């Protein structure tokens, strides 16, 4: 029997544990869909999970379903997501 905190190889990913954080859409991006420092903090605080599945990410302005969701179709949004991933990787 394997424990929750034991490592897991999943395809190309070697996870430090078997904890998976489900998508957590929180509408924390700004009005332009740019991920914020609050989002970086939120995901960074949960970096101990073996795998984090982020919230949905619209890839075009036409794909936005509701306000303040983080997109990935502008340079500013890319920079915002970079801030989020750097916070997670720093932990």
N, CA, C and O atoms as CSV, one atom per row, in Angstrom:
chain,resi,resn,atom,element,x,y,z
A,1,UNK,N,N,0.841,-1.176,0.000
A,1,UNK,CA,C,0.000,0.000,0.000
A,1,UNK,C,C,0.892,1.248,0.000
A,1,UNK,O,O,1.870,1.321,0.745
A,2,UNK,N,N,0.551,2.204,-0.825
A,2,UNK,CA,C,1.331,3.429,-0.891
A,2,UNK,C,C,0.630,4.530,-0.109
A,2,UNK,O,O,-0.596,4.564,-0.005
A,3,UNK,N,N,1.436,5.424,0.432
A,3,UNK,CA,C,0.890,6.509,1.231
A,3,UNK,C,C,0.664,7.772,0.415
A,3,UNK,O,O,1.217,7.936,-0.673
A,4,UNK,N,N,-0.141,8.641,0.949
A,4,UNK,CA,C,-0.469,9.905,0.315
A,4,UNK,C,C,0.776,10.744,0.059
A,4,UNK,O,O,0.844,11.482,-0.924
A,5,UNK,N,N,1.755,10.630,0.941
A,5,UNK,CA,C,2.953,11.460,0.827
A,5,UNK,C,C,4.109,10.759,0.108
A,5,UNK,O,O,5.232,11.262,0.111
A,6,UNK,N,N,3.846,9.612,-0.502
A,6,UNK,CA,C,4.898,8.927,-1.247
A,6,UNK,C,C,4.952,9.462,-2.685
A,6,UNK,O,O,3.930,9.877,-3.230
A,7,UNK,N,N,6.139,9.451,-3.295
A,7,UNK,CA,C,6.299,9.968,-4.659
A,7,UNK,C,C,5.476,9.170,-5.667
A,7,UNK,O,O,5.077,8.034,-5.413
A,8,UNK,N,N,5.234,9.797,-6.816
A,8,UNK,CA,C,4.468,9.155,-7.881
A,8,UNK,C,C,5.024,9.596,-9.227
A,8,UNK,O,O,5.228,10.788,-9.460
A,9,UNK,N,N,5.268,8.638,-10.112
A,9,UNK,CA,C,5.642,8.955,-11.492
A,9,UNK,C,C,4.375,8.879,-12.326
A,9,UNK,O,O,3.686,7.859,-12.352
A,10,UNK,N,N,4.082,9.982,-13.005
A,10,UNK,CA,C,2.865,10.082,-13.799
A,10,UNK,C,C,3.269,10.581,-15.186
A,10,UNK,O,O,3.458,11.780,-15.390
A,11,UNK,N,N,3.399,9.665,-16.125
A,11,UNK,CA,C,3.875,9.993,-17.466
A,11,UNK,C,C,5.261,10.635,-17.355
A,11,UNK,O,O,6.193,10.005,-16.854
A,12,UNK,N,N,5.406,11.871,-17.813
A,12,UNK,CA,C,6.708,12.546,-17.748
A,12,UNK,C,C,6.921,13.305,-16.444
A,12,UNK,O,O,7.947,13.965,-16.278
A,13,UNK,N,N,5.985,13.224,-15.531
A,13,UNK,CA,C,6.063,13.992,-14.287
A,13,UNK,C,C,6.443,13.093,-13.111
A,13,UNK,O,O,5.857,12.031,-12.905
A,14,UNK,N,N,7.424,13.538,-12.356
A,14,UNK,CA,C,7.790,12.873,-11.116
A,14,UNK,C,C,7.298,13.755,-9.976
A,14,UNK,O,O,7.897,14.785,-9.668
A,15,UNK,N,N,6.202,13.336,-9.357
A,15,UNK,CA,C,5.559,14.133,-8.323
A,15,UNK,C,C,6.113,13.756,-6.951
A,15,UNK,O,O,6.355,12.579,-6.683
A,16,UNK,N,N,6.316,14.743,-6.085
A,16,UNK,CA,C,6.864,14.460,-4.761
A,16,UNK,C,C,5.865,13.774,-3.830
A,16,UNK,O,O,6.254,13.174,-2.828
A,17,UNK,N,N,4.570,13.867,-4.165
A,17,UNK,CA,C,3.528,13.219,-3.363
A,17,UNK,C,C,2.306,13.007,-4.245
A,17,UNK,O,O,2.315,13.360,-5.424
A,18,UNK,N,N,1.255,12.429,-3.671
A,18,UNK,CA,C,0.055,12.084,-4.440
A,18,UNK,C,C,-1.089,13.066,-4.217
A,18,UNK,O,O,-2.251,12.743,-4.462
A,19,UNK,N,N,-0.756,14.255,-3.755
A,19,UNK,CA,C,-1.759,15.284,-3.514
A,19,UNK,C,C,-1.964,16.076,-4.802
A,19,UNK,O,O,-1.008,16.589,-5.383
A,20,UNK,N,N,-3.209,16.169,-5.241
A,20,UNK,CA,C,-3.543,16.925,-6.449
A,20,UNK,C,C,-4.506,18.033,-6.049
A,20,UNK,O,O,-5.552,17.781,-5.451
A,21,UNK,N,N,-4.137,19.263,-6.389
A,21,UNK,CA,C,-5.013,20.401,-6.120
A,21,UNK,C,C,-5.894,20.616,-7.336
A,21,UNK,O,O,-5.401,20.856,-8.438
A,22,UNK,N,N,-7.182,20.530,-7.131
A,22,UNK,CA,C,-8.148,20.691,-8.222
A,22,UNK,C,C,-8.188,22.136,-8.709
A,22,UNK,O,O,-7.724,23.040,-8.014
A,23,UNK,N,N,-8.741,22.357,-9.901
A,23,UNK,CA,C,-8.876,23.720,-10.406
A,23,UNK,C,C,-9.653,24.590,-9.419
A,23,UNK,O,O,-10.666,24.165,-8.864
A,24,UNK,N,N,-9.172,25.793,-9.210
A,24,UNK,CA,C,-9.781,26.694,-8.224
A,24,UNK,C,C,-10.019,28.061,-8.860
A,24,UNK,O,O,-9.278,29.005,-8.585
A,25,UNK,N,N,-11.023,28.179,-9.688
A,25,UNK,CA,C,-11.332,29.455,-10.312
A,25,UNK,C,C,-11.830,30.409,-9.237
A,25,UNK,O,O,-12.811,30.129,-8.549
A,26,UNK,N,N,-11.158,31.517,-9.103
A,26,UNK,CA,C,-11.470,32.451,-8.033
A,26,UNK,C,C,-11.711,33.872,-8.521
A,26,UNK,O,O,-11.896,34.772,-7.702
A,27,UNK,N,N,-11.713,34.098,-9.811
A,27,UNK,CA,C,-11.936,35.434,-10.361
A,27,UNK,C,C,-11.009,36.472,-9.740
A,27,UNK,O,O,-11.458,37.556,-9.368
A,28,UNK,N,N,-9.752,36.161,-9.627
A,28,UNK,CA,C,-8.801,37.068,-8.992
A,28,UNK,C,C,-7.937,37.829,-9.980
A,28,UNK,O,O,-7.076,38.606,-9.568
A,29,UNK,N,N,-8.143,37.626,-11.263
A,29,UNK,CA,C,-7.404,38.407,-12.255
A,29,UNK,C,C,-7.994,39.817,-12.295
A,29,UNK,O,O,-9.086,40.057,-11.779
A,30,UNK,N,N,-7.267,40.740,-12.907
A,30,UNK,CA,C,-7.815,42.093,-13.015
A,30,UNK,C,C,-8.812,42.163,-14.178
A,30,UNK,O,O,-9.074,41.156,-14.835
A,31,UNK,N,N,-9.355,43.334,-14.422
A,31,UNK,CA,C,-10.396,43.497,-15.451
A,31,UNK,C,C,-9.906,43.142,-16.853
A,31,UNK,O,O,-10.712,42.801,-17.718
A,32,UNK,N,N,-8.590,43.218,-17.088
A,32,UNK,CA,C,-8.018,42.860,-18.393
A,32,UNK,C,C,-7.623,41.390,-18.459
A,32,UNK,O,O,-7.038,40.951,-19.449
A,33,UNK,N,N,-7.935,40.626,-17.418
A,33,UNK,CA,C,-7.599,39.205,-17.410
A,33,UNK,C,C,-6.153,38.915,-17.085
A,33,UNK,O,O,-5.648,37.840,-17.410
A,34,UNK,N,N,-5.479,39.854,-16.448
A,34,UNK,CA,C,-4.072,39.662,-16.084
A,34,UNK,C,C,-4.003,39.040,-14.687
A,34,UNK,O,O,-4.562,39.592,-13.740
A,35,UNK,N,N,-3.316,37.882,-14.548
A,35,UNK,CA,C,-3.131,37.301,-13.226
A,35,UNK,C,C,-2.443,38.297,-12.288
A,35,UNK,O,O,-1.552,39.039,-12.701
A,36,UNK,N,N,-2.864,38.301,-11.040
A,36,UNK,CA,C,-2.401,39.291,-10.065
A,36,UNK,C,C,-1.433,38.690,-9.045
A,36,UNK,O,O,-1.236,37.477,-8.991
A,37,UNK,N,N,-0.838,39.565,-8.243
A,37,UNK,CA,C,0.041,39.130,-7.159
A,37,UNK,C,C,-0.726,38.266,-6.163
A,37,UNK,O,O,-0.158,37.350,-5.568
A,38,UNK,N,N,-2.011,38.553,-5.980
A,38,UNK,CA,C,-2.836,37.733,-5.090
A,38,UNK,C,C,-2.916,36.291,-5.595
A,38,UNK,O,O,-2.878,35.351,-4.802
A,39,UNK,N,N,-3.027,36.121,-6.902
A,39,UNK,CA,C,-3.045,34.779,-7.469
A,39,UNK,C,C,-1.701,34.086,-7.274
A,39,UNK,O,O,-1.656,32.898,-6.953
A,40,UNK,N,N,-0.613,34.817,-7.463
A,40,UNK,CA,C,0.712,34.244,-7.250
A,40,UNK,C,C,0.859,33.771,-5.821
A,40,UNK,O,O,1.402,32.695,-5.571
A,41,UNK,N,N,0.380,34.561,-4.886
A,41,UNK,CA,C,0.427,34.186,-3.475
A,41,UNK,C,C,-0.436,32.950,-3.221
A,41,UNK,O,O,-0.007,32.027,-2.529
A,42,UNK,N,N,-1.636,32.928,-3.771
A,42,UNK,CA,C,-2.585,31.816,-3.585
A,42,UNK,C,C,-1.976,30.493,-4.052
A,42,UNK,O,O,-1.961,29.511,-3.311
A,43,UNK,N,N,-1.480,30.479,-5.277
A,43,UNK,CA,C,-0.895,29.244,-5.806
A,43,UNK,C,C,0.432,28.921,-5.125
A,43,UNK,O,O,0.736,27.750,-4.897
A,44,UNK,N,N,1.221,29.933,-4.799
A,44,UNK,CA,C,2.484,29.701,-4.105
A,44,UNK,C,C,2.285,29.050,-2.753
A,44,UNK,O,O,3.076,28.196,-2.353
A,45,UNK,N,N,1.237,29.443,-2.042
A,45,UNK,CA,C,0.946,28.854,-0.738
A,45,UNK,C,C,0.578,27.382,-0.846
A,45,UNK,O,O,0.657,26.654,0.144
A,46,UNK,N,N,0.183,26.937,-2.011
A,46,UNK,CA,C,-0.250,25.555,-2.209
A,46,UNK,C,C,0.766,24.738,-3.003
A,46,UNK,O,O,0.442,23.666,-3.515
A,47,UNK,N,N,1.979,25.238,-3.103
A,47,UNK,CA,C,3.008,24.613,-3.931
A,47,UNK,C,C,3.471,23.253,-3.414
A,47,UNK,O,O,4.161,22.530,-4.134
A,48,UNK,N,N,3.114,22.894,-2.203
A,48,UNK,CA,C,3.510,21.588,-1.672
A,48,UNK,C,C,2.695,20.445,-2.262
A,48,UNK,O,O,3.050,19.280,-2.085
A,49,UNK,N,N,1.614,20.760,-2.958
A,49,UNK,CA,C,0.834,19.707,-3.615
A,49,UNK,C,C,1.705,19.049,-4.675
A,49,UNK,O,O,2.557,19.700,-5.279
A,50,UNK,N,N,1.493,17.773,-4.896
A,50,UNK,CA,C,2.258,17.071,-5.915
A,50,UNK,C,C,1.963,17.587,-7.312
A,50,UNK,O,O,2.852,17.637,-8.162
A,51,UNK,N,N,0.712,17.971,-7.553
A,51,UNK,CA,C,0.291,18.466,-8.855
A,51,UNK,C,C,-0.773,19.532,-8.644
A,51,UNK,O,O,-1.725,19.318,-7.894
A,52,UNK,N,N,-0.621,20.671,-9.296
A,52,UNK,CA,C,-1.615,21.740,-9.246
A,52,UNK,C,C,-2.223,21.879,-10.633
A,52,UNK,O,O,-1.506,22.070,-11.615
A,53,UNK,N,N,-3.534,21.785,-10.712
A,53,UNK,CA,C,-4.247,22.011,-11.956
A,53,UNK,C,C,-4.836,23.413,-11.857
A,53,UNK,O,O,-5.670,23.673,-10.990
A,54,UNK,N,N,-4.416,24.311,-12.731
A,54,UNK,CA,C,-4.871,25.702,-12.627
A,54,UNK,C,C,-6.303,25.843,-13.112
A,54,UNK,O,O,-6.887,24.922,-13.682
A,55,UNK,N,N,-6.843,27.015,-12.868
A,55,UNK,CA,C,-8.182,27.337,-13.336
A,55,UNK,C,C,-8.214,27.419,-14.847
A,55,UNK,O,O,-7.168,27.401,-15.497
A,56,UNK,N,N,-9.404,27.508,-15.408
A,56,UNK,CA,C,-9.514,27.606,-16.868
A,56,UNK,C,C,-8.876,28.909,-17.342
A,56,UNK,O,O,-8.902,29.922,-16.642
A,57,UNK,N,N,-8.312,28.865,-18.523
A,57,UNK,CA,C,-7.571,30.011,-19.048
A,57,UNK,C,C,-8.025,30.284,-20.474
A,57,UNK,O,O,-7.663,29.538,-21.384
A,58,UNK,N,N,-8.818,31.348,-20.694
A,58,UNK,CA,C,-9.220,31.678,-22.057
A,58,UNK,C,C,-8.008,32.051,-22.913
A,58,UNK,O,O,-7.109,32.762,-22.463
A,59,UNK,N,N,-8.000,31.564,-24.140
A,59,UNK,CA,C,-6.864,31.829,-25.025
A,59,UNK,C,C,-7.166,32.891,-26.077
A,59,UNK,O,O,-6.345,33.149,-26.957
A,60,UNK,N,N,-8.336,33.503,-25.988
A,60,UNK,CA,C,-8.683,34.614,-26.879
A,60,UNK,C,C,-9.753,35.458,-26.195
A,60,UNK,O,O,-10.446,34.960,-25.307
A,61,UNK,N,N,-9.905,36.714,-26.584
A,61,UNK,CA,C,-10.950,37.549,-25.986
A,61,UNK,C,C,-12.346,36.951,-26.167
A,61,UNK,O,O,-13.213,37.136,-25.314
A,62,UNK,N,N,-12.567,36.237,-27.269
A,62,UNK,CA,C,-13.867,35.630,-27.526
A,62,UNK,C,C,-14.161,34.445,-26.592
A,62,UNK,O,O,-15.314,34.038,-26.452
A,63,UNK,N,N,-13.135,33.903,-25.965
A,63,UNK,CA,C,-13.302,32.731,-25.109
A,63,UNK,C,C,-13.593,33.080,-23.649
A,63,UNK,O,O,-13.844,32.187,-22.839
A,64,UNK,N,N,-13.562,34.365,-23.308
A,64,UNK,CA,C,-13.794,34.779,-21.926
A,64,UNK,C,C,-15.255,34.555,-21.570
A,64,UNK,O,O,-16.152,35.090,-22.222
A,65,UNK,N,N,-15.488,33.759,-20.529
A,65,UNK,CA,C,-16.861,33.435,-20.130
A,65,UNK,C,C,-17.436,34.376,-19.093
A,65,UNK,O,O,-18.645,34.603,-19.064
A,66,UNK,N,N,-16.584,34.926,-18.240
A,66,UNK,CA,C,-17.033,35.849,-17.209
A,66,UNK,C,C,-15.870,36.711,-16.771
A,66,UNK,O,O,-14.717,36.351,-17.011
A,67,UNK,N,N,-16.141,37.845,-16.132
A,67,UNK,CA,C,-15.101,38.832,-15.824
A,67,UNK,C,C,-14.051,38.341,-14.832
A,67,UNK,O,O,-14.295,37.450,-14.019
A,68,UNK,N,N,-12.898,38.945,-14.928
A,68,UNK,CA,C,-11.783,38.743,-13.979
A,68,UNK,C,C,-11.239,37.323,-13.968
A,68,UNK,O,O,-10.729,36.854,-12.951
A,69,UNK,N,N,-11.349,36.643,-15.100
A,69,UNK,CA,C,-10.699,35.343,-15.228
A,69,UNK,C,C,-9.364,35.559,-15.934
A,69,UNK,O,O,-9.284,36.365,-16.861
A,70,UNK,N,N,-8.324,34.859,-15.515
A,70,UNK,CA,C,-7.002,35.077,-16.089
A,70,UNK,C,C,-6.888,34.480,-17.489
A,70,UNK,O,O,-7.107,33.284,-17.683
A,71,UNK,N,N,-6.549,35.311,-18.444
A,71,UNK,CA,C,-6.403,34.850,-19.811
A,71,UNK,C,C,-4.956,34.550,-20.159
A,71,UNK,O,O,-4.051,34.677,-19.334
A,72,UNK,N,N,-4.768,34.150,-21.407
A,72,UNK,CA,C,-3.423,33.876,-21.909
A,72,UNK,C,C,-3.372,34.242,-23.391
A,72,UNK,O,O,-3.002,33.429,-24.239
A,73,UNK,N,N,-3.756,35.498,-23.682
A,73,UNK,CA,C,-3.742,35.949,-25.060
A,73,UNK,C,C,-3.113,37.328,-25.219
A,73,UNK,O,O,-3.209,37.938,-26.284
A,74,UNK,N,N,-2.472,37.818,-24.167
A,74,UNK,CA,C,-1.759,39.097,-24.281
A,74,UNK,C,C,-0.414,38.985,-23.563
A,74,UNK,O,O,-0.210,38.103,-22.729
A,75,UNK,N,N,0.482,39.882,-23.899
A,75,UNK,CA,C,1.805,39.879,-23.250
A,75,UNK,C,C,1.676,40.132,-21.749
A,75,UNK,O,O,2.416,39.547,-20.958
A,76,UNK,N,N,0.750,40.991,-21.353
A,76,UNK,CA,C,0.558,41.284,-19.926
A,76,UNK,C,C,0.052,40.050,-19.177
A,76,UNK,O,O,0.460,39.799,-18.043
A,77,UNK,N,N,-0.825,39.291,-19.805
A,77,UNK,CA,C,-1.329,38.062,-19.176
A,77,UNK,C,C,-0.220,37.027,-19.036
A,77,UNK,O,O,-0.104,36.365,-18.005
A,78,UNK,N,N,0.585,36.895,-20.073
A,78,UNK,CA,C,1.720,35.969,-20.012
A,78,UNK,C,C,2.647,36.348,-18.864
A,78,UNK,O,O,3.104,35.477,-18.123
A,79,UNK,N,N,2.925,37.628,-18.711
A,79,UNK,CA,C,3.785,38.090,-17.620
A,79,UNK,C,C,3.139,37.803,-16.260
A,79,UNK,O,O,3.832,37.451,-15.305
A,80,UNK,N,N,1.832,37.951,-16.174
A,80,UNK,CA,C,1.134,37.648,-14.925
A,80,UNK,C,C,1.219,36.174,-14.566
A,80,UNK,O,O,1.457,35.826,-13.409
A,81,UNK,N,N,1.024,35.298,-15.562
A,81,UNK,CA,C,1.150,33.860,-15.309
A,81,UNK,C,C,2.588,33.493,-14.954
A,81,UNK,O,O,2.818,32.593,-14.147
A,82,UNK,N,N,3.552,34.185,-15.551
A,82,UNK,CA,C,4.949,33.929,-15.207
A,82,UNK,C,C,5.174,34.210,-13.720
A,82,UNK,O,O,5.878,33.459,-13.045
A,83,UNK,N,N,4.583,35.282,-13.215
A,83,UNK,CA,C,4.672,35.622,-11.785
A,83,UNK,C,C,4.073,34.497,-10.940
A,83,UNK,O,O,4.613,34.154,-9.888
A,84,UNK,N,N,2.973,33.930,-11.394
A,84,UNK,CA,C,2.330,32.832,-10.654
A,84,UNK,C,C,3.238,31.595,-10.647
A,84,UNK,O,O,3.483,31.015,-9.589
A,85,UNK,N,N,3.735,31.191,-11.820
A,85,UNK,CA,C,4.558,29.989,-11.878
A,85,UNK,C,C,5.870,30.162,-11.135
A,85,UNK,O,O,6.372,29.211,-10.536
A,86,UNK,N,N,6.429,31.360,-11.165
A,86,UNK,CA,C,7.663,31.598,-10.404
A,86,UNK,C,C,7.410,31.474,-8.903
A,86,UNK,O,O,8.271,30.977,-8.176
A,87,UNK,N,N,6.254,31.913,-8.429
A,87,UNK,CA,C,5.930,31.797,-7.001
A,87,UNK,C,C,5.824,30.321,-6.605
A,87,UNK,O,O,6.283,29.923,-5.534
A,88,UNK,N,N,5.219,29.522,-7.474
A,88,UNK,CA,C,5.086,28.083,-7.186
A,88,UNK,C,C,6.459,27.414,-7.214
A,88,UNK,O,O,6.800,26.656,-6.305
A,89,UNK,N,N,7.244,27.691,-8.251
A,89,UNK,CA,C,8.553,27.060,-8.362
A,89,UNK,C,C,9.524,27.491,-7.270
A,89,UNK,O,O,10.430,26.738,-6.911
A,90,UNK,N,N,9.342,28.686,-6.744
A,90,UNK,CA,C,10.204,29.167,-5.655
A,90,UNK,C,C,9.998,28.349,-4.380
A,90,UNK,O,O,10.901,28.246,-3.549
A,91,UNK,N,N,8.822,27.777,-4.232
A,91,UNK,CA,C,8.533,26.959,-3.052
A,91,UNK,C,C,8.943,25.528,-3.264
A,91,UNK,O,O,8.772,24.697,-2.372
